[in-house]
Amino acid sequence: MSKETPKSETPAEDEIHPAARPFLWLDSKWAKKAPFWIFGGLAILMLVFEVLNPFHRTGKWYEVLGFYEIEGFVGFCLAVLMGWPLRRLLGRKEDYYDQEGDND
């Protein structure tokens, strides 16, 4: 009688492709949270620079403090949210390639 050891959720060393080994650090908790803190810090830093060194603006909307940061955030959200209607417009059903038709 042989005892089977339960498989752990992490892959064994021999199941990891050699080309993937340098990128295993990307699965750590800090690597998943780092972009939020980096880009958030950069946004705050740009806001501080805008207060210390105001831009030469020509329009009335440009006079709002943080306009460029707000504009960038809204543009990013718009680009991300446009993925939903585009997927409905351009996407195919999950079983698209499994369907059998007359042209097989």
Coordinates of N, CA, C and O in Angstrom, one line a residue, residues 53-59 62-63 68:
N53 N 4.9 75.2 -9.2 CA 5.3 75.8 -10.5 C 4.1 75.7 -11.5 O 4.0 74.8 -12.3
P54 N 3.2 76.7 -11.4 CA 2.0 76.7 -12.2 C 2.3 76.7 -13.7 O 3.3 77.4 -14.1
F55 N 1.5 76.0 -14.5 CA 1.7 76.0 -15.9 C 1.1 77.3 -16.5 O 0.3 78.0 -15.9
H56 N 1.6 77.7 -17.7 CA 1.0 78.9 -18.4 C -0.2 78.4 -19.2 O 0.0 77.8 -20.3
R57 N -1.3 78.7 -18.7 CA -2.6 78.1 -19.3 C -3.3 79.2 -20.1 O -3.1 80.4 -19.8
T58 N -4.1 78.7 -21.0 CA -4.8 79.7 -21.9 C -6.3 79.5 -21.7 O -7.0 80.5 -22.0
G59 N -6.8 78.4 -21.3 CA -8.3 78.2 -21.2 C -8.7 78.3 -19.7 O -7.9 78.2 -18.8
Y62 N -8.3 75.1 -17.6 CA -6.9 74.8 -17.1 C -6.6 75.4 -15.8 O -5.6 75.1 -15.2
E63 N -7.4 76.4 -15.4 CA -7.1 77.1 -14.1 C -7.5 76.3 -12.9 O -7.2 76.6 -11.8
Y68 N -5.1 68.5 -14.9 CA -4.4 67.5 -15.7 C -4.5 66.1 -15.0 O -4.7 65.1 -15.7

